PDB file of C-alpha atoms in Angstrom:
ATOM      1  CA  UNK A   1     -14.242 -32.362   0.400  1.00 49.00           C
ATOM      2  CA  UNK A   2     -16.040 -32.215  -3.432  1.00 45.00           C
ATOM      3  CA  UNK A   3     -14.898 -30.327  -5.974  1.00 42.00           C
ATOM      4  CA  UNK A   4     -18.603 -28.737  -5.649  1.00 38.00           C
ATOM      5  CA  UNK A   5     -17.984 -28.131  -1.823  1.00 42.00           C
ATOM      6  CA  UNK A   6     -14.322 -26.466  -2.308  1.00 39.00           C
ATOM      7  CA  UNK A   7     -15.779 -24.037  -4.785  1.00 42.00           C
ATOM      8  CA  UNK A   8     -18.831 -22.973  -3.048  1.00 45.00           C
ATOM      9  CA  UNK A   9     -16.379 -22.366   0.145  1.00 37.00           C
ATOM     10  CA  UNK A  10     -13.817 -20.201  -1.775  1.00 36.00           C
ATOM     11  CA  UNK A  11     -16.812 -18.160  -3.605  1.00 36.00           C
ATOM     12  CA  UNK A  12     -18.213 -17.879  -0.001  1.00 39.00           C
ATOM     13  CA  UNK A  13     -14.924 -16.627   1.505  1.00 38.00           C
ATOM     14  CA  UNK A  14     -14.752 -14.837  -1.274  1.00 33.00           C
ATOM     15  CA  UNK A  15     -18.034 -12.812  -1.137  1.00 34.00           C
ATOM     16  CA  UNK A  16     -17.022 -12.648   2.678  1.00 35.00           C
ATOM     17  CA  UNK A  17     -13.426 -10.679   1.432  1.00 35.00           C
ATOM     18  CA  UNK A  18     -15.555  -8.273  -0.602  1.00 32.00           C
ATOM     19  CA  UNK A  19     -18.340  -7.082   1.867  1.00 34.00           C
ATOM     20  CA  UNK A  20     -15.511  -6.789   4.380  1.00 38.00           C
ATOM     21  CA  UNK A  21     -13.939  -4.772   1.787  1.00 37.00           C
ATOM     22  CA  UNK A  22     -16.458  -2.866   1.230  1.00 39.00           C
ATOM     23  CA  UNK A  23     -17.382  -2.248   4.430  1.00 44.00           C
ATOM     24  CA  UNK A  24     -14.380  -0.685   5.418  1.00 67.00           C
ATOM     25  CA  UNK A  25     -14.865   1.902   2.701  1.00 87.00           C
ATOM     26  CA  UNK A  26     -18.013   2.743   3.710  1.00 92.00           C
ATOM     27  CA  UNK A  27     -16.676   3.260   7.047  1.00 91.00           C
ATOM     28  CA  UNK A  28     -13.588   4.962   6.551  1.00 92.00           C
ATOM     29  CA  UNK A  29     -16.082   7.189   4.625  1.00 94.00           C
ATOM     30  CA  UNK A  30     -18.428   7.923   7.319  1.00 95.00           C
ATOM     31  CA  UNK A  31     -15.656   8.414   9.702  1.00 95.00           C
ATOM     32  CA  UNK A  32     -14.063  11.225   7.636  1.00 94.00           C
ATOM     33  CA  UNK A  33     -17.827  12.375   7.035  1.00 96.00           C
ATOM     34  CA  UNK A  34     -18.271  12.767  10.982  1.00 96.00           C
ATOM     35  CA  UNK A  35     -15.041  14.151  11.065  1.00 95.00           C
ATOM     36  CA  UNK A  36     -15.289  17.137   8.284  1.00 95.00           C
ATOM     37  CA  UNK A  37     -19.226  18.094   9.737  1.00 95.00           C
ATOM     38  CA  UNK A  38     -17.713  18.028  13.317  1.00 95.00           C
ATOM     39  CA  UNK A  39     -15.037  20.606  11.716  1.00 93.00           C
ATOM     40  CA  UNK A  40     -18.097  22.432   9.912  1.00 94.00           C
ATOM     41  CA  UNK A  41     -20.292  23.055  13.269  1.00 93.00           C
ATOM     42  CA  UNK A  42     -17.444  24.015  15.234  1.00 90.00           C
ATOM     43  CA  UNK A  43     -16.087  26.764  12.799  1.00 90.00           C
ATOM     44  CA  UNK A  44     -19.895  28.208  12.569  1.00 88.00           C
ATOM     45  CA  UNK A  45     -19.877  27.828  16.567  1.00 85.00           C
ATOM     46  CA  UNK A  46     -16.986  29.936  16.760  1.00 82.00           C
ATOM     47  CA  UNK A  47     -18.566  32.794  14.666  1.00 75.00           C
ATOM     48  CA  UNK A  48     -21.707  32.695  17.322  1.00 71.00           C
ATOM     49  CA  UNK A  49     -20.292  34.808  19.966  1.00 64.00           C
ATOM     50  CA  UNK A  50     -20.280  37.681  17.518  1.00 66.00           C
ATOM     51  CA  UNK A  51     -23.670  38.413  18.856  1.00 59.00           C
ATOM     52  CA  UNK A  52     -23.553  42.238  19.058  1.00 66.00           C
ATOM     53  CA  UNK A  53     -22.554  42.332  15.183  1.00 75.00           C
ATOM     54  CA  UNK A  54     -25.235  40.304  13.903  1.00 74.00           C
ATOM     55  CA  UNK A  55     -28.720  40.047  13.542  1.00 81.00           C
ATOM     56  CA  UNK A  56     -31.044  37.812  15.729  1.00 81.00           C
ATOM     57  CA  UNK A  57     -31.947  36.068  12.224  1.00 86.00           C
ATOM     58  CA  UNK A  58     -28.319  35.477  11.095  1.00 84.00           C
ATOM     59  CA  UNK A  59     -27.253  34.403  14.745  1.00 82.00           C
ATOM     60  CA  UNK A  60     -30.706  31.547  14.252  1.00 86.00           C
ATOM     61  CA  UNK A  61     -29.412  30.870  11.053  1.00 89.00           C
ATOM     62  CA  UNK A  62     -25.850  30.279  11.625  1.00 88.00           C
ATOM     63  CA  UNK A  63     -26.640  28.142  14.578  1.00 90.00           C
ATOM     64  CA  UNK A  64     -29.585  25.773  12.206  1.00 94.00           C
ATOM     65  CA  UNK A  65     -26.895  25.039  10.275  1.00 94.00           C
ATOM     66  CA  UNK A  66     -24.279  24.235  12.763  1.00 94.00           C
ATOM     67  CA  UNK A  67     -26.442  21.889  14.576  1.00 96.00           C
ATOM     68  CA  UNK A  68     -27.521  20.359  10.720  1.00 97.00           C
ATOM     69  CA  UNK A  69     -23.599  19.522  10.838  1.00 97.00           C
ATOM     70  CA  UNK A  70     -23.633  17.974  14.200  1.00 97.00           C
ATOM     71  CA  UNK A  71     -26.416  15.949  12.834  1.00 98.00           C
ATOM     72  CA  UNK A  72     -24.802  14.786  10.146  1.00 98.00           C
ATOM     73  CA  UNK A  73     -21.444  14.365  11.888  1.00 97.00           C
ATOM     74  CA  UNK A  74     -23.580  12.143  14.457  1.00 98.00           C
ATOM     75  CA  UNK A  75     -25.375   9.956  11.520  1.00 98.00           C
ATOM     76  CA  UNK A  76     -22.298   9.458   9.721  1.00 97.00           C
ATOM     77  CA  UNK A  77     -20.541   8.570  13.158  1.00 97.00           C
ATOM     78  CA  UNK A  78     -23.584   5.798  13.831  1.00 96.00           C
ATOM     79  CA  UNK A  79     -22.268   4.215  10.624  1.00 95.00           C
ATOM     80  CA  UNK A  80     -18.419   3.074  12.345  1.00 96.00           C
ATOM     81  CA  UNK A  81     -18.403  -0.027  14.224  1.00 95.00           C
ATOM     82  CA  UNK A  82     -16.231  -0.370  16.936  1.00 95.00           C
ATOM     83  CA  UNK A  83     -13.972  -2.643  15.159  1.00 94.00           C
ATOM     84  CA  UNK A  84     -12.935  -0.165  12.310  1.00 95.00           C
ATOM     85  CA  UNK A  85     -12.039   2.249  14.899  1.00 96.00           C
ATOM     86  CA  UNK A  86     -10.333  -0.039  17.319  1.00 95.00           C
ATOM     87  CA  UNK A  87      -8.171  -1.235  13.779  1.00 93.00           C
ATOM     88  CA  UNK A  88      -7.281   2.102  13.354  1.00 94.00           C
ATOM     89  CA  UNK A  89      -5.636   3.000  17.453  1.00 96.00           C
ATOM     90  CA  UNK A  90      -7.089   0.627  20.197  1.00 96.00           C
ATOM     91  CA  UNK A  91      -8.339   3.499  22.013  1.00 97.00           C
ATOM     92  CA  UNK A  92     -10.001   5.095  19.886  1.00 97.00           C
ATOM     93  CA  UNK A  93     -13.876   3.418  19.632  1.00 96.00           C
ATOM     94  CA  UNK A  94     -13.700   4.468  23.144  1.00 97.00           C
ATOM     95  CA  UNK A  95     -12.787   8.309  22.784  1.00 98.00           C
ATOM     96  CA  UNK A  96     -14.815   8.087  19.574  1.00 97.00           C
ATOM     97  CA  UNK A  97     -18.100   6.933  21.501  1.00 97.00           C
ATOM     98  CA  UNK A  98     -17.652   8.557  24.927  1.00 98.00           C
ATOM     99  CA  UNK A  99     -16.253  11.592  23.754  1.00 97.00           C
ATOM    100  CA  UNK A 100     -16.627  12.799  19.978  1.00 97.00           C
ATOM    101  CA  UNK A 101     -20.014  11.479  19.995  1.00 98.00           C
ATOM    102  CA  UNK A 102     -21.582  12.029  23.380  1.00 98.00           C
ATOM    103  CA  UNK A 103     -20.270  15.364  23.520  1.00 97.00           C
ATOM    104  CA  UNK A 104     -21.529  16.663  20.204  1.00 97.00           C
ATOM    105  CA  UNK A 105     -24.889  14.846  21.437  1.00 98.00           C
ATOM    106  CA  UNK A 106     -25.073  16.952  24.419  1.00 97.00           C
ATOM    107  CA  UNK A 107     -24.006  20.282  22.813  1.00 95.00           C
ATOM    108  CA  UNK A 108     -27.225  19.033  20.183  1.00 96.00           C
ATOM    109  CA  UNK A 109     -29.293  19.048  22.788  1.00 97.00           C
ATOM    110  CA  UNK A 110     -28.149  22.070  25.132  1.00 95.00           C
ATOM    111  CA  UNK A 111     -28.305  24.275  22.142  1.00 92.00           C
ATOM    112  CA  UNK A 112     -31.944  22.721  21.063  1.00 94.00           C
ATOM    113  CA  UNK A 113     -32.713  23.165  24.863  1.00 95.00           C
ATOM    114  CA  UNK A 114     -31.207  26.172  25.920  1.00 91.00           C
ATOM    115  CA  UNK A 115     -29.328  24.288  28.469  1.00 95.00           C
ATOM    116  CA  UNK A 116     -26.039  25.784  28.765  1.00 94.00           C
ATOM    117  CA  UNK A 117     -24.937  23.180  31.660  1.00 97.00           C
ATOM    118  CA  UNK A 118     -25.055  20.660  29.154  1.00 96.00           C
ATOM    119  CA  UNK A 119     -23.616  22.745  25.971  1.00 94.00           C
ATOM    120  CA  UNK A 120     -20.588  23.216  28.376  1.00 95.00           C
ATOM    121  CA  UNK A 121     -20.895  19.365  29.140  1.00 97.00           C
ATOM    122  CA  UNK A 122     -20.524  18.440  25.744  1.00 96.00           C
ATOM    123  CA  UNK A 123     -18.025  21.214  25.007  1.00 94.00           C
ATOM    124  CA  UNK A 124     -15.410  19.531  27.566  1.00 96.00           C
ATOM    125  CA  UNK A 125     -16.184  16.411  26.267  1.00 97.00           C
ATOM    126  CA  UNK A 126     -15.487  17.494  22.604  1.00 95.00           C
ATOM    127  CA  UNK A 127     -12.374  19.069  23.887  1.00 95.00           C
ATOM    128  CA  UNK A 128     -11.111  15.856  25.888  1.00 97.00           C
ATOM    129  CA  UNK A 129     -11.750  14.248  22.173  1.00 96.00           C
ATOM    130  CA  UNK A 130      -9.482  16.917  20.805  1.00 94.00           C
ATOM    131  CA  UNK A 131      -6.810  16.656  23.172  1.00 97.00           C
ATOM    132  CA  UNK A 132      -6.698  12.548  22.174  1.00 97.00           C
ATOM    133  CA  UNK A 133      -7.175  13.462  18.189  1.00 95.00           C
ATOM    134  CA  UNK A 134      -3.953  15.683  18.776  1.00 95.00           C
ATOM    135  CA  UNK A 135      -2.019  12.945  20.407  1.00 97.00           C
ATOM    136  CA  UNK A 136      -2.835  10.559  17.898  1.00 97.00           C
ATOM    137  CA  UNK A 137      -3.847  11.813  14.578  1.00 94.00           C
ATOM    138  CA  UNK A 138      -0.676  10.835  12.884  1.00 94.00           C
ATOM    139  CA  UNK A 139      -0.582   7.611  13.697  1.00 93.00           C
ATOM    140  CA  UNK A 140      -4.490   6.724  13.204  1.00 94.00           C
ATOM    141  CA  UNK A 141      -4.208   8.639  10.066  1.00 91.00           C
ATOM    142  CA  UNK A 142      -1.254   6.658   8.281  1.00 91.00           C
ATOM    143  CA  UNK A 143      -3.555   2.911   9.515  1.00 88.00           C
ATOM    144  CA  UNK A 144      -6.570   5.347   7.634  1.00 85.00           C
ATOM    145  CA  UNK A 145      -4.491   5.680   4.683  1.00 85.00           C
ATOM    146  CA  UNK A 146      -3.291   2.179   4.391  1.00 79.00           C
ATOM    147  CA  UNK A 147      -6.366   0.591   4.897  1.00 62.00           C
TER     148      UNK A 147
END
């Protein structure tokens, strides 16, 4: 191998070490984002029930914005691949995907539907995500904080 070739491959490996890099970040980003607006809608879900103290507008309002969080929860969540997540517990992309993600999509849409079959779908799927966070948060977050 040239002197030529052995330079282009170490700035291509590299420019390969820096997008990965920075990749990660963005990731690690989006998957705190999805986490914190997850957080967001659920504590403005859990002020809905108070229905008989509240106005018809503030009930509307409070739920716009909680389902603005879910939305941004969801397009921050689109942003993780599979592999971050799987770095970070090897269960998680699955919980992550099938849970977190799907059941926030389904509470979306039986809240935009009036559809509380599916609401209540995606509320036992966000719970079975909850129930896996619990059991693993520590460790997921101390690979988070290393990486």
């Amino acid at each position: 191998m040239t002197g030529t070739s052995l330079r282009r491959c170490l700035v291509f490996f590299l420019l390969l070490a820096v997008t990965a890099a920075g990749c990660s970040g963005q990731e690690r980003k989006r998957f705190e984002e999805s986490l914190d607006h997850s957080i967001e809608a659920n504590e403005i879900s859990v002020g809905l029930p108070d229905l008989q103290r509240s106005s018809p507008k503030e009930v509307k309002e409070k739920e716009k914005r909680m389902l603005r969080h879910i939305e941004q929860s969801l397009q921050a969540a689109e942003g993780v691949s599979i592999d971050f997540l799987r770095n970070l517990h090897p269960d998680l992309s699955a919980h992550y995907q099938d849970q977190f993600m799907k059941g926030q999509r389904l509470y979306m849409e039986g809240i935009k539907s009036d559809d509380p079959m599916k609401q209540l779908q995606g509320n036992t799927l966000v719970m079975e995500w909850s129930k896996f966070w619990v059991a693993n948060k520590e460790h997921i977050l101390k690979k988070l904080n290393k990486s």
